[in-house]
Coordinates of C-alpha atoms in Angstrom, one line a residue:
M298 CA 112.4 113.2 120.6
L299 CA 108.9 112.4 119.4
L300 CA 105.9 113.7 121.3
Y301 CA 103.2 111.9 119.3
I302 CA 102.4 110.6 115.8
T303 CA 99.2 111.0 113.9
L304 CA 97.9 108.7 111.1
G305 CA 95.0 109.6 108.9
S306 CA 92.0 107.3 108.5
N307 CA 88.9 107.5 106.3
D308 CA 87.0 105.0 108.6
L309 CA 87.6 105.3 112.3
D310 CA 85.5 102.3 113.2
R311 CA 87.5 100.1 110.9
A312 CA 90.7 101.7 112.2
Q313 CA 89.7 101.1 115.8
R314 CA 89.2 97.4 115.2
F315 CA 92.6 97.1 113.5
Y316 CA 94.6 99.2 116.0
D317 CA 92.9 97.7 119.1
A318 CA 94.0 94.3 118.0
A319 CA 97.4 95.1 116.4
L320 CA 98.7 97.3 119.2
A321 CA 97.6 95.1 122.2
P322 CA 100.6 92.7 121.8
L323 CA 102.9 95.8 122.1
G324 CA 101.3 96.9 125.4
L325 CA 99.4 99.8 123.8
A326 CA 95.7 100.4 124.3
R327 CA 93.0 102.8 123.2
R328 CA 92.9 105.5 125.8
K329 CA 90.8 108.2 124.1
Q330 CA 88.3 108.4 121.4
D331 CA 85.7 110.8 119.9
D332 CA 84.2 111.4 116.5
V333 CA 87.4 112.5 114.9
E334 CA 90.3 110.8 116.6
I335 CA 91.4 107.7 118.5
G336 CA 94.4 107.9 120.9
Y337 CA 96.7 104.9 121.9
G338 CA 99.3 104.8 124.5
A339 CA 101.0 102.7 127.2
E340 CA 99.1 102.6 130.6
S341 CA 102.2 104.0 132.3
D342 CA 102.4 107.0 129.9
M343 CA 100.8 110.3 130.7
R344 CA 99.7 110.9 127.1
C345 CA 98.6 109.1 124.0
R346 CA 101.6 108.7 121.6
L347 CA 99.8 107.4 118.5
W348 CA 96.7 109.1 117.2
V349 CA 94.5 107.8 114.3
V350 CA 92.5 110.8 113.0
K351 CA 90.1 112.0 110.4
P352 CA 92.1 114.7 108.6
Y353 CA 91.6 118.2 110.1
D354 CA 91.1 119.7 106.6
R355 CA 88.2 117.3 106.0
N356 CA 89.8 115.9 102.8
A357 CA 90.4 112.2 102.4
A358 CA 93.2 110.7 104.4
T359 CA 96.1 109.6 102.2
I360 CA 99.3 107.7 102.9
G361 CA 102.8 109.1 102.8
N362 CA 105.1 107.4 100.4
G363 CA 108.2 106.5 102.3
S364 CA 106.6 107.1 105.7
M365 CA 106.4 104.4 108.4
V366 CA 105.8 104.3 112.1
A367 CA 108.1 101.8 113.9
L368 CA 106.8 100.6 117.3
E369 CA 108.9 99.0 119.9
A370 CA 108.1 95.4 120.9
E371 CA 109.3 93.8 124.2
S372 CA 109.9 90.4 122.6
R373 CA 110.0 88.6 119.3
A374 CA 106.8 86.9 120.3
A375 CA 105.1 90.3 120.6
V376 CA 106.3 91.1 117.0
D377 CA 104.8 87.9 115.8
A378 CA 101.5 88.6 117.6
F379 CA 101.4 92.2 116.3
Y380 CA 101.8 90.9 112.7
A381 CA 99.2 88.1 113.1
A382 CA 96.6 90.5 114.7
A383 CA 97.2 93.1 112.1
L384 CA 96.6 90.7 109.2
A385 CA 93.5 89.2 111.0
H386 CA 92.0 92.7 111.3
G387 CA 92.3 94.1 107.8
G388 CA 96.0 94.8 107.5
T389 CA 98.2 93.8 104.6
D390 CA 101.6 92.2 104.6
E391 CA 104.7 94.3 104.0
G392 CA 107.2 91.9 105.3
G393 CA 106.6 89.0 107.8
P394 CA 108.4 88.6 111.1
G395 CA 112.1 87.9 111.0
L396 CA 115.6 89.2 111.5
R397 CA 116.6 92.1 109.3
P398 CA 120.2 93.1 108.3
F399 CA 120.3 96.3 110.3
H400 CA 122.0 94.6 113.2
A401 CA 122.2 91.1 114.8
H402 CA 119.0 91.4 116.9
F403 CA 116.8 93.6 114.7
Y404 CA 113.6 91.4 114.6
A405 CA 110.7 93.1 112.8
A406 CA 107.5 92.7 111.0
Y407 CA 105.9 95.2 108.5
V408 CA 102.2 95.8 107.7
R409 CA 99.9 98.4 106.3
D410 CA 96.7 99.3 108.1
P411 CA 93.4 99.3 106.3
D412 CA 94.0 102.9 105.1
G413 CA 97.4 102.1 103.7
N414 CA 99.6 103.5 106.5
K415 CA 102.8 101.5 107.0
L416 CA 103.7 100.2 110.4
S417 CA 106.3 98.0 111.9
A418 CA 106.9 96.3 115.2
V419 CA 110.6 95.9 116.2
C420 CA 112.3 94.0 118.9
E421 CA 116.0 94.6 119.2
K422 CA 116.7 92.2 122.1
P423 CA 118.4 88.8 121.6
E424 CA 116.1 85.9 121.6

């Protein structure tokens, strides 16, 4: 259903450090970069699915209240690693790794990137 997602940033260098570290445990890597955007995707994918960008209108990037990007994790260990890397690279805690009440195997962690965008990593597999 989704083709790609964009998140705004006011500091792409800071965002790159954060996203390079936080997305690596999820199997996502920086695949494209220029002065106004950074693209992340899986090696096996033909396109970047997550873009971190300076807003096109040149106004300051702002967060969307109630907006969140949920990223699939292959294991609970990957969720834990995502969370640790995010916090170590300027992210803030929005809910540490653990099971959530959505179903028996919904294991997730929630963070905000340095610009305030909310992200989660989710593994829905049994341990």
